[in-house]
C-alpha cells in the first residue's frame, strides 16, 4: 500500500499545473501599459497592443508559491526590449518565447486591440 500512495502522490505533483506567473509590458518610461499576461498550466498567454513601436520594459511577478518553490529563481523581475508591430524582442535579440522555454513555459500571444487601460495611466492610443 505505501508504494501505491507514493506513486499517487508523485502523479499528483507532476500533474499539478505551475503556479501563476504574471507579466506586464510597459513603455520605457513606465507610463503606458502595452501588454499583460499570466501563466496557466505551463503556458503563458500574453496580450499585446498592435499599434506601438519602441522600447519597452517587461516586468515579471511570480506568485509567492512559485517563489517558495524556486522554479523561477533564475528569472529576473525586469527585462528591457523592443515592441514592434506586436512582436516583442528582448535585449540581445532573444525572444520572450525562448526565454520562457528555459522555464518549461510556452508562450501564446493575442492582440489586445488598440490599447490596454489601467486607471490613472495613459493607454497606448493616447501617445
N, CA, C and O atoms as a GROMACS GRO file, in nm:
protein
  508
    1UNK      N    1   0.080  -0.120   0.000
    1UNK     CA    2   0.000   0.000   0.000
    1UNK      C    3   0.085   0.127   0.000
    1UNK      O    4   0.049   0.221  -0.071
    2UNK      N    5   0.196   0.137   0.075
    2UNK     CA    6   0.275   0.259   0.074
    2UNK      C    7   0.329   0.293  -0.065
    2UNK      O    8   0.340   0.411  -0.098
    3UNK      N    9   0.363   0.194  -0.147
    3UNK     CA   10   0.411   0.223  -0.283
    3UNK      C   11   0.300   0.287  -0.366
    3UNK      O   12   0.325   0.380  -0.443
    4UNK      N   13   0.179   0.238  -0.349
    4UNK     CA   14   0.067   0.294  -0.422
    4UNK      C   15   0.046   0.441  -0.385
    4UNK      O   16   0.024   0.525  -0.473
    5UNK      N   17   0.052   0.473  -0.257
    5UNK     CA   18   0.034   0.611  -0.210
    5UNK      C   19   0.148   0.698  -0.262
    5UNK      O   20   0.123   0.811  -0.307
    6UNK      N   21   0.270   0.650  -0.256
    6UNK     CA   22   0.384   0.726  -0.307
    6UNK      C   23   0.370   0.751  -0.457
    6UNK      O   24   0.398   0.862  -0.504
    7UNK      N   25   0.327   0.650  -0.531
    7UNK     CA   26   0.307   0.668  -0.675
    7UNK      C   27   0.195   0.767  -0.702
    7UNK      O   28   0.207   0.851  -0.792
    8UNK      N   29   0.089   0.760  -0.626
    8UNK     CA   30  -0.023   0.852  -0.643
    8UNK      C   31   0.019   0.996  -0.612
    8UNK      O   32  -0.015   1.088  -0.687
    9UNK      N   33   0.092   1.015  -0.505
    9UNK     CA   34   0.141   1.150  -0.471
    9UNK      C   35   0.234   1.204  -0.578
    9UNK      O   36   0.227   1.322  -0.613
   10UNK      N   37   0.321   1.120  -0.631
   10UNK     CA   38   0.412   1.161  -0.738
   10UNK      C   39   0.334   1.205  -0.860
   10UNK      O   40   0.366   1.308  -0.920
   11UNK      N   41   0.232   1.130  -0.898
   11UNK     CA   42   0.149   1.167  -1.013
   11UNK      C   43   0.075   1.298  -0.989
   11UNK      O   44   0.064   1.380  -1.079
   12UNK      N   45   0.026   1.318  -0.869
   12UNK     CA   46  -0.045   1.442  -0.837
   12UNK      C   47   0.048   1.563  -0.846
   12UNK      O   48   0.009   1.667  -0.898
   13UNK      N   49   0.170   1.549  -0.797
   13UNK     CA   50   0.266   1.660  -0.803
   13UNK      C   51   0.303   1.690  -0.948
   13UNK      O   52   0.311   1.807  -0.986
   14UNK      N   53   0.324   1.587  -1.027
   14UNK     CA   54   0.360   1.608  -1.167
   14UNK      C   55   0.244   1.664  -1.248
   14UNK      O   56   0.266   1.738  -1.344
   15UNK      N   57   0.121   1.631  -1.210
   15UNK     CA   58   0.005   1.677  -1.285
   15UNK      C   59  -0.041   1.816  -1.243
   15UNK      O   60  -0.121   1.877  -1.314
   16UNK      N   61   0.007   1.867  -1.132
   16UNK     CA   62  -0.035   1.998  -1.084
   16UNK      C   63   0.024   2.106  -1.174
   16UNK      O   64   0.146   2.109  -1.192
   17UNK      N   65  -0.057   2.193  -1.229
   17UNK     CA   66  -0.005   2.299  -1.314
   17UNK      C   67   0.081   2.396  -1.234
   17UNK      O   68   0.063   2.413  -1.113
   18UNK      N   69   0.176   2.459  -1.304
   18UNK     CA   70   0.263   2.557  -1.240
   18UNK      C   71   0.180   2.672  -1.186
   18UNK      O   72   0.076   2.708  -1.243
   19UNK      N   73   0.227   2.729  -1.078
   19UNK     CA   74   0.160   2.846  -1.022
   19UNK      C   75   0.168   2.962  -1.119
   19UNK      O   76   0.252   2.963  -1.209
   20UNK      N   77   0.082   3.058  -1.099
   20UNK     CA   78   0.074   3.170  -1.191
   20UNK      C   79   0.199   3.257  -1.187
   20UNK      O   80   0.252   3.289  -1.080
   21UNK      N   81   0.242   3.293  -1.303
   21UNK     CA   82   0.347   3.392  -1.323
   21UNK      C   83   0.281   3.504  -1.399
   21UNK      O   84   0.223   3.481  -1.505
   22UNK      N   85   0.288   3.624  -1.348
   22UNK     CA   86   0.226   3.737  -1.416
   22UNK      C   87   0.335   3.823  -1.478
   22UNK      O   88   0.447   3.831  -1.427
   23UNK      N   89   0.300   3.888  -1.589
   23UNK     CA   90   0.393   3.980  -1.651
   23UNK      C   91   0.316   4.098  -1.708
   23UNK      O   92   0.200   4.086  -1.747
   24UNK      N   93   0.384   4.211  -1.712
   24UNK     CA   94   0.328   4.333  -1.769
   24UNK      C   95   0.434   4.395  -1.858
   24UNK      O   96   0.551   4.402  -1.821
   25UNK      N   97   0.392   4.441  -1.975
   25UNK     CA   98   0.481   4.510  -2.068
   25UNK      C   99   0.445   4.659  -2.063
   25UNK      O  100   0.330   4.697  -2.084
   26UNK      N  101   0.545   4.741  -2.035
   26UNK     CA  102   0.528   4.887  -2.026
   26UNK      C  103   0.617   4.956  -2.128
   26UNK      O  104   0.713   4.898  -2.178
   27UNK      N  105   0.584   5.081  -2.159
   27UNK     CA  106   0.677   5.161  -2.238
   27UNK      C  107   0.799   5.190  -2.150
   27UNK      O  108   0.798   5.163  -2.030
   28UNK      N  109   0.904   5.244  -2.209
   28UNK     CA  110   1.030   5.266  -2.139
   28UNK      C  111   1.014   5.353  -2.014
   28UNK      O  112   1.086   5.334  -1.916
   29UNK      N  113   0.920   5.448  -2.016
   29UNK     CA  114   0.901   5.539  -1.903
   29UNK      C  115   0.804   5.487  -1.798
   29UNK      O  116   0.774   5.556  -1.701
   30UNK      N  117   0.754   5.366  -1.817
   30UNK     CA  118   0.658   5.303  -1.726
   30UNK      C  119   0.530   5.386  -1.709
   30UNK      O  120   0.472   5.392  -1.601
   31UNK      N  121   0.489   5.449  -1.818
   31UNK     CA  122   0.367   5.530  -1.817
   31UNK      C  123   0.252   5.465  -1.892
   31UNK      O  124   0.136   5.488  -1.861
   32UNK      N  125   0.286   5.383  -1.992
   32UNK     CA  126   0.184   5.325  -2.078
   32UNK      C  127   0.193   5.173  -2.074
   32UNK      O  128   0.296   5.114  -2.107
   33UNK      N  129   0.084   5.111  -2.034
   33UNK     CA  130   0.076   4.965  -2.031
   33UNK      C  131   0.052   4.916  -2.173
   33UNK      O  132  -0.046   4.956  -2.237
   34UNK      N  133   0.140   4.829  -2.223
   34UNK     CA  134   0.132   4.781  -2.360
   34UNK      C  135   0.094   4.634  -2.371
   34UNK      O  136   0.062   4.585  -2.479
   35UNK      N  137   0.097   4.563  -2.260
   35UNK     CA  138   0.062   4.423  -2.263
   35UNK      C  139   0.058   4.364  -2.124
   35UNK      O  140   0.114   4.420  -2.030
   36UNK      N  141  -0.009   4.250  -2.112
   36UNK     CA  142  -0.010   4.177  -1.986
   36UNK      C  143  -0.033   4.030  -2.014
   36UNK      O  144  -0.085   3.992  -2.118
   37UNK      N  145   0.006   3.949  -1.917
   37UNK     CA  146  -0.010   3.806  -1.935
   37UNK      C  147   0.001   3.732  -1.804
   37UNK      O  148   0.042   3.787  -1.702
   38UNK      N  149  -0.037   3.605  -1.809
   38UNK     CA  150  -0.033   3.520  -1.691
   38UNK      C  151  -0.016   3.376  -1.736
   38UNK      O  152  -0.063   3.336  -1.842
   39UNK      N  153   0.053   3.298  -1.652
   39UNK     CA  154   0.072   3.157  -1.685
   39UNK      C  155  -0.041   3.074  -1.628
   39UNK      O  156  -0.102   3.108  -1.527
   40UNK      N  157  -0.067   2.966  -1.696
   40UNK     CA  158  -0.165   2.869  -1.650
   40UNK      C  159  -0.129   2.736  -1.712
   40UNK      O  160  -0.128   2.721  -1.834
   41UNK      N  161  -0.100   2.640  -1.628
   41UNK     CA  162  -0.071   2.505  -1.677
   41UNK      C  163   0.047   2.497  -1.773
   41UNK      O  164   0.041   2.422  -1.870
   42UNK      N  165   0.152   2.570  -1.747
   42UNK     CA  166   0.271   2.561  -1.831
   42UNK      C  167   0.268   2.648  -1.956
   42UNK      O  168   0.356   2.636  -2.041
   43UNK      N  169   0.168   2.734  -1.968
   43UNK     CA  170   0.157   2.822  -2.084
   43UNK      C  171   0.132   2.965  -2.036
   43UNK      O  172   0.049   2.989  -1.949
   44UNK      N  173   0.204   3.058  -2.095
   44UNK     CA  174   0.184   3.200  -2.068
   44UNK      C  175   0.106   3.259  -2.184
   44UNK      O  176   0.148   3.249  -2.299
   45UNK      N  177  -0.008   3.319  -2.152
   45UNK     CA  178  -0.087   3.388  -2.254
   45UNK      C  179  -0.062   3.537  -2.237
   45UNK      O  180  -0.088   3.592  -2.130
   46UNK      N  181  -0.013   3.601  -2.342
   46UNK     CA  182   0.024   3.741  -2.339
   46UNK      C  183  -0.063   3.818  -2.436
   46UNK      O  184  -0.076   3.780  -2.553
   47UNK      N  185  -0.123   3.927  -2.389
   47UNK     CA  186  -0.199   4.019  -2.473
   47UNK      C  187  -0.112   4.140  -2.497
   47UNK      O  188  -0.064   4.203  -2.403
   48UNK      N  189  -0.090   4.175  -2.624
   48UNK     CA  190  -0.007   4.289  -2.661
   48UNK      C  191  -0.081   4.383  -2.753
   48UNK      O  192  -0.158   4.340  -2.839
   49UNK      N  193  -0.057   4.514  -2.735
   49UNK     CA  194  -0.112   4.610  -2.830
   49UNK      C  195  -0.041   4.593  -2.963
   49UNK      O  196   0.072   4.545  -2.969
   50UNK      N  197  -0.108   4.634  -3.069
   50UNK     CA  198  -0.050   4.618  -3.202
   50UNK      C  199  -0.012   4.752  -3.265
   50UNK      O  200   0.043   4.755  -3.375
   51UNK      N  201  -0.040   4.862  -3.196
   51UNK     CA  202  -0.016   4.993  -3.256
   51UNK      C  203   0.100   5.069  -3.193
   51UNK      O  204   0.101   5.192  -3.195
   52UNK      N  205   0.197   4.999  -3.137
   52UNK     CA  206   0.310   5.063  -3.071
   52UNK      C  207   0.440   5.007  -3.127
   52UNK      O  208   0.452   4.886  -3.151
   53UNK      N  209   0.536   5.093  -3.147
   53UNK     CA  210   0.671   5.052  -3.184
   53UNK      C  211   0.769   5.134  -3.102
   53UNK      O  212   0.765   5.257  -3.105
   54UNK      N  213   0.855   5.066  -3.029
   54UNK     CA  214   0.954   5.136  -2.949
   54UNK      C  215   1.005   5.051  -2.834
   54UNK      O  216   0.971   4.933  -2.822
   55UNK      N  217   1.088   5.113  -2.750
   55UNK     CA  218   1.147   5.040  -2.636
   55UNK      C  219   1.043   5.009  -2.530
   55UNK      O  220   0.949   5.085  -2.508
   56UNK      N  221   1.061   4.895  -2.464
   56UNK     CA  222   0.968   4.851  -2.360
   56UNK      C  223   1.044   4.794  -2.241
   56UNK      O  224   1.163   4.763  -2.249
   57UNK      N  225   0.971   4.780  -2.132
   57UNK     CA  226   1.019   4.713  -2.011
   57UNK      C  227   0.920   4.601  -1.982
   57UNK      O  228   0.799   4.624  -1.979
   58UNK      N  229   0.972   4.482  -1.959
   58UNK     CA  230   0.886   4.366  -1.928
   58UNK      C  231   0.911   4.332  -1.781
   58UNK      O  232   1.024   4.302  -1.742
   59UNK      N  233   0.806   4.336  -1.701
   59UNK     CA  234   0.815   4.306  -1.558
   59UNK      C  235   0.748   4.172  -1.529
   59UNK      O  236   0.636   4.148  -1.572
   60UNK      N  237   0.819   4.086  -1.454
   60UNK     CA  238   0.766   3.956  -1.416
   60UNK      C  239   0.739   3.954  -1.266
   60UNK      O  240   0.816   4.010  -1.188
   61UNK      N  241   0.630   3.889  -1.227
   61UNK     CA  242   0.594   3.875  -1.086
   61UNK      C  243   0.544   3.734  -1.060
   61UNK      O  244   0.426   3.704  -1.083
   62UNK      N  245   0.632   3.646  -1.012
   62UNK     CA  246   0.585   3.512  -0.975
   62UNK      C  247   0.504   3.518  -0.845
   62UNK      O  248   0.525   3.606  -0.762
   63UNK      N  249   0.413   3.424  -0.830
   63UNK     CA  250   0.336   3.419  -0.706
   63UNK      C  251   0.428   3.378  -0.591
   63UNK      O  252   0.538   3.327  -0.613
   64UNK      N  253   0.381   3.400  -0.471
   64UNK     CA  254   0.458   3.362  -0.352
   64UNK      C  255   0.487   3.212  -0.352
   64UNK      O  256   0.596   3.169  -0.314
   65UNK      N  257   0.390   3.134  -0.394
   65UNK     CA  258   0.408   2.988  -0.400
   65UNK      C  259   0.520   2.952  -0.497
   65UNK      O  260   0.601   2.864  -0.469
   66UNK      N  261   0.523   3.019  -0.611
   66UNK     CA  262   0.627   2.992  -0.710
   66UNK      C  263   0.764   3.034  -0.657
   66UNK      O  264   0.863   2.964  -0.679
   67UNK      N  265   0.771   3.146  -0.587
   67UNK     CA  266   0.899   3.189  -0.527
   67UNK      C  267   0.948   3.088  -0.425
   67UNK      O  268   1.066   3.057  -0.420
   68UNK      N  269   0.856   3.037  -0.343
   68UNK     CA  270   0.892   2.939  -0.241
   68UNK      C  271   0.942   2.811  -0.305
   68UNK      O  272   1.037   2.749  -0.258
   69UNK      N  273   0.876   2.773  -0.413
   69UNK     CA  274   0.915   2.650  -0.484
   69UNK      C  275   1.047   2.666  -0.556
   69UNK      O  276   1.118   2.568  -0.576
   70UNK      N  277   1.081   2.788  -0.595
   70UNK     CA  278   1.209   2.814  -0.659
   70UNK      C  279   1.217   2.779  -0.805
   70UNK      O  280   1.326   2.778  -0.863
   71UNK      N  281   1.105   2.750  -0.868
   71UNK     CA  282   1.106   2.710  -1.008
   71UNK      C  283   1.146   2.820  -1.104
   71UNK      O  284   1.190   2.793  -1.215
   72UNK      N  285   1.132   2.945  -1.061
   72UNK     CA  286   1.164   3.058  -1.148
   72UNK      C  287   1.274   3.146  -1.087
   72UNK      O  288   1.281   3.265  -1.116
   73UNK      N  289   1.358   3.087  -1.004
   73UNK     CA  290   1.458   3.167  -0.932
   73UNK      C  291   1.555   3.237  -1.026
   73UNK      O  292   1.608   3.343  -0.991
   74UNK      N  293   1.581   3.182  -1.144
   74UNK     CA  294   1.674   3.245  -1.238
   74UNK      C  295   1.608   3.352  -1.325
   74UNK      O  296   1.676   3.422  -1.400
   75UNK      N  297   1.477   3.364  -1.315
   75UNK     CA  298   1.405   3.464  -1.394
   75UNK      C  299   1.418   3.601  -1.327
   75UNK      O  300   1.382   3.617  -1.210
   76UNK      N  301   1.470   3.697  -1.400
   76UNK     CA  302   1.482   3.832  -1.345
   76UNK      C  303   1.343   3.895  -1.340
   76UNK      O  304   1.253   3.855  -1.413
   77UNK      N  305   1.328   3.994  -1.255
   77UNK     CA  306   1.197   4.060  -1.244
   77UNK      C  307   1.178   4.166  -1.352
   77UNK      O  308   1.066   4.212  -1.373
   78UNK      N  309   1.287   4.206  -1.421
   78UNK     CA  310   1.278   4.313  -1.520
   78UNK      C  311   1.369   4.282  -1.639
   78UNK      O  312   1.486   4.247  -1.624
   79UNK      N  313   1.311   4.296  -1.757
   79UNK     CA  314   1.386   4.282  -1.883
   79UNK      C  315   1.353   4.403  -1.969
   79UNK      O  316   1.242   4.456  -1.961
   80UNK      N  317   1.446   4.446  -2.051
   80UNK     CA  318   1.418   4.552  -2.147
   80UNK      C  319   1.417   4.492  -2.286
   80UNK      O  320   1.477   4.387  -2.311
   81UNK      N  321   1.348   4.558  -2.376
   81UNK     CA  322   1.338   4.507  -2.512
   81UNK      C  323   1.271   4.607  -2.603
   81UNK      O  324   1.268   4.727  -2.574
   82UNK      N  325   1.219   4.556  -2.714
   82UNK     CA  326   1.154   4.639  -2.815
   82UNK      C  327   1.024   4.570  -2.858
   82UNK      O  328   1.019   4.449  -2.876
   83UNK      N  329   0.921   4.652  -2.873
   83UNK     CA  330   0.794   4.604  -2.926
   83UNK      C  331   0.772   4.673  -3.060
   83UNK      O  332   0.766   4.796  -3.066
   84UNK      N  333   0.759   4.595  -3.166
   84UNK     CA  334   0.737   4.650  -3.299
   84UNK      C  335   0.627   4.571  -3.366
   84UNK      O  336   0.641   4.451  -3.390
   85UNK      N  337   0.518   4.638  -3.396
   85UNK     CA  338   0.405   4.576  -3.466
   85UNK      C  339   0.361   4.445  -3.401
   85UNK      O  340   0.336   4.346  -3.470
   86UNK      N  341   0.351   4.445  -3.268
   86UNK     CA  342   0.303   4.327  -3.197
   86UNK      C  343   0.408   4.220  -3.173
   86UNK      O  344   0.376   4.114  -3.120
   87UNK      N  345   0.533   4.246  -3.212
   87UNK     CA  346   0.642   4.149  -3.192
   87UNK      C  347   0.734   4.200  -3.081
   87UNK      O  348   0.790   4.309  -3.092
   88UNK      N  349   0.750   4.122  -2.976
   88UNK     CA  350   0.832   4.159  -2.862
   88UNK      C  351   0.966   4.089  -2.869
   88UNK      O  352   0.973   3.966  -2.875
   89UNK      N  353   1.074   4.167  -2.868
   89UNK     CA  354   1.209   4.114  -2.869
   89UNK      C  355   1.282   4.170  -2.748
   89UNK      O  356   1.282   4.292  -2.726
   90UNK      N  357   1.345   4.084  -2.671
   90UNK     CA  358   1.419   4.128  -2.554
   90UNK      C  359   1.559   4.172  -2.594
   90UNK      O  360   1.608   4.138  -2.701
   91UNK      N  361   1.622   4.248  -2.505
   91UNK     CA  362   1.758   4.295  -2.530
   91UNK      C  363   1.848   4.178  -2.564
   91UNK      O  364   1.840   4.072  -2.502
   92UNK      N  365   1.934   4.197  -2.662
   92UNK     CA  366   2.021   4.091  -2.708
   92UNK      C  367   1.959   4.006  -2.817
   92UNK      O  368   2.020   3.908  -2.862
   93UNK      N  369   1.838   4.042  -2.861
   93UNK     CA  370   1.773   3.970  -2.970
   93UNK      C  371   1.699   3.844  -2.928
   93UNK      O  372   1.648   3.772  -3.014
   94UNK      N  373   1.692   3.816  -2.800
   94UNK     CA  374   1.622   3.697  -2.753
   94UNK      C  375   1.471   3.720  -2.753
   94UNK      O  376   1.423   3.826  -2.713
   95UNK      N  377   1.398   3.620  -2.798
   95UNK     CA  378   1.252   3.630  -2.795
   95UNK      C  379   1.201   3.593  -2.656
   95UNK      O  380   1.267   3.519  -2.582
   96UNK      N  381   1.084   3.644  -2.622
   96UNK     CA  382   1.022   3.609  -2.495
   96UNK      C  383   0.990   3.460  -2.492
   96UNK      O  384   1.001   3.396  -2.387
   97UNK      N  385   0.952   3.406  -2.606
   97UNK     CA  386   0.922   3.264  -2.614
   97UNK      C  387   1.044   3.179  -2.577
   97UNK      O  388   1.032   3.080  -2.504
   98UNK      N  389   1.158   3.218  -2.626
   98UNK     CA  390   1.281   3.143  -2.595
   98UNK      C  391   1.318   3.156  -2.447
   98UNK      O  392   1.360   3.059  -2.385
   99UNK      N  393   1.303   3.276  -2.392
   99UNK     CA  394   1.331   3.295  -2.250
   99UNK      C  395   1.242   3.204  -2.166
   99UNK      O  396   1.291   3.136  -2.077
  100UNK      N  397   1.113   3.204  -2.194
  100UNK     CA  398   1.019   3.125  -2.115
  100UNK      C  399   1.038   2.976  -2.134
  100UNK      O  400   1.011   2.898  -2.042
  101UNK      N  401   1.082   2.934  -2.251
  101UNK     CA  402   1.102   2.790  -2.273
  101UNK      C  403   1.209   2.734  -2.179
  101UNK      O  404   1.205   2.616  -2.145
  102UNK      N  405   1.303   2.818  -2.136
  102UNK     CA  406   1.403   2.775  -2.039
  102UNK      C  407   1.343   2.744  -1.902
  102UNK      O  408   1.407   2.680  -1.819
  103UNK      N  409   1.221   2.789  -1.878
  103UNK     CA  410   1.150   2.763  -1.753
  103UNK      C  411   1.033   2.667  -1.776
  103UNK      O  412   0.942   2.657  -1.693
  104UNK      N  413   1.038   2.597  -1.889
  104UNK     CA  414   0.935   2.500  -1.926
  104UNK      C  415   0.796   2.562  -1.939
  104UNK      O  416   0.696   2.503  -1.901
  105UNK      N  417   0.794   2.684  -1.994
  105UNK     CA  418   0.670   2.754  -2.021
  105UNK      C  419   0.662   2.784  -2.170
  105UNK      O  420   0.762   2.826  -2.230
  106UNK      N  421   0.546   2.764  -2.229
  106UNK     CA  422   0.527   2.803  -2.369
  106UNK      C  423   0.457   2.939  -2.371
  106UNK      O  424   0.401   2.982  -2.271
  107UNK      N  425   0.460   3.004  -2.486
  107UNK     CA  426   0.404   3.139  -2.498
  107UNK      C  427   0.299   3.143  -2.607
  107UNK      O  428   0.319   3.091  -2.717
  108UNK      N  429   0.186   3.205  -2.576
  108UNK     CA  430   0.083   3.235  -2.674
  108UNK      C  431   0.057   3.384  -2.670
  108UNK      O  432   0.038   3.441  -2.562
  109UNK      N  433   0.056   3.449  -2.786
  109UNK     CA  434   0.036   3.594  -2.793
  109UNK      C  435  -0.097   3.623  -2.861
  109UNK      O  436  -0.129   3.566  -2.966
  110UNK      N  437  -0.174   3.712  -2.800
  110UNK     CA  438  -0.302   3.754  -2.855
  110UNK      C  439  -0.297   3.906  -2.873
  110UNK      O  440  -0.248   3.977  -2.785
  111UNK      N  441  -0.346   3.956  -2.985
  111UNK     CA  442  -0.354   4.102  -2.999
  111UNK      C  443  -0.454   4.158  -2.899
  111UNK      O  444  -0.560   4.100  -2.877
  112UNK      N  445  -0.419   4.272  -2.840
  112UNK     CA  446  -0.507   4.336  -2.742
  112UNK      C  447  -0.581   4.453  -2.803
  112UNK      O  448  -0.635   4.536  -2.730
  113UNK      N  449  -0.584   4.461  -2.933
  113UNK     CA  450  -0.652   4.572  -2.997
  113UNK      C  451  -0.566   4.697  -2.992
  113UNK      O  452  -0.444   4.689  -2.996
  114UNK      N  453  -0.631   4.810  -2.982
  114UNK     CA  454  -0.561   4.938  -2.986
  114UNK      C  455  -0.496   4.975  -2.855
  114UNK      O  456  -0.395   5.047  -2.854
  115UNK      N  457  -0.549   4.929  -2.742
  115UNK     CA  458  -0.491   4.972  -2.616
  115UNK      C  459  -0.532   4.883  -2.500
  115UNK      O  460  -0.630   4.808  -2.509
  116UNK      N  461  -0.456   4.892  -2.394
  116UNK     CA  462  -0.489   4.832  -2.266
  116UNK      C  463  -0.501   4.947  -2.169
  116UNK      O  464  -0.425   5.043  -2.178
  117UNK      N  465  -0.592   4.939  -2.075
  117UNK     CA  466  -0.608   5.052  -1.985
  117UNK      C  467  -0.579   5.014  -1.841
  117UNK      O  468  -0.597   4.899  -1.800
  118UNK      N  469  -0.535   5.111  -1.767
  118UNK     CA  470  -0.513   5.099  -1.626
  118UNK      C  471  -0.543   5.235  -1.567
  118UNK      O  472  -0.487   5.334  -1.612
  119UNK      N  473  -0.630   5.244  -1.468
  119UNK     CA  474  -0.671   5.375  -1.416
  119UNK      C  475  -0.550   5.462  -1.380
  119UNK      O  476  -0.456   5.416  -1.316
  120UNK      N  477  -0.557   5.588  -1.423
  120UNK     CA  478  -0.452   5.684  -1.388
  120UNK      C  479  -0.334   5.685  -1.482
  120UNK      O  480  -0.246   5.770  -1.468
  121UNK      N  481  -0.328   5.593  -1.577
  121UNK     CA  482  -0.216   5.587  -1.670
  121UNK      C  483  -0.266   5.605  -1.812
  121UNK      O  484  -0.381   5.576  -1.843
  122UNK      N  485  -0.178   5.655  -1.897
  122UNK     CA  486  -0.213   5.670  -2.038
  122UNK      C  487  -0.224   5.533  -2.102
  122UNK      O  488  -0.154   5.440  -2.061
  123UNK      N  489  -0.310   5.520  -2.201
  123UNK     CA  490  -0.310   5.397  -2.278
  123UNK      C  491  -0.234   5.422  -2.407
  123UNK      O  492  -0.203   5.537  -2.439
  124UNK      N  493  -0.204   5.318  -2.480
  124UNK     CA  494  -0.118   5.333  -2.597
  124UNK      C  495  -0.182   5.416  -2.706
  124UNK      O  496  -0.111   5.469  -2.792
  125UNK      N  497  -0.314   5.431  -2.707
  125UNK     CA  498  -0.381   5.513  -2.806
  125UNK      C  499  -0.364   5.662  -2.784
  125UNK      O  500  -0.392   5.742  -2.873
  126UNK      N  501  -0.318   5.700  -2.665
  126UNK     CA  502  -0.302   5.842  -2.632
  126UNK      C  503  -0.160   5.892  -2.643
  126UNK      O  504  -0.132   6.004  -2.600
  127UNK      N  505  -0.073   5.816  -2.696
  127UNK     CA  506   0.068   5.855  -2.705
  127UNK      C  507   0.094   5.957  -2.808
  127UNK      O  508   0.208   5.999  -2.826
   0.00000   0.00000   0.00000
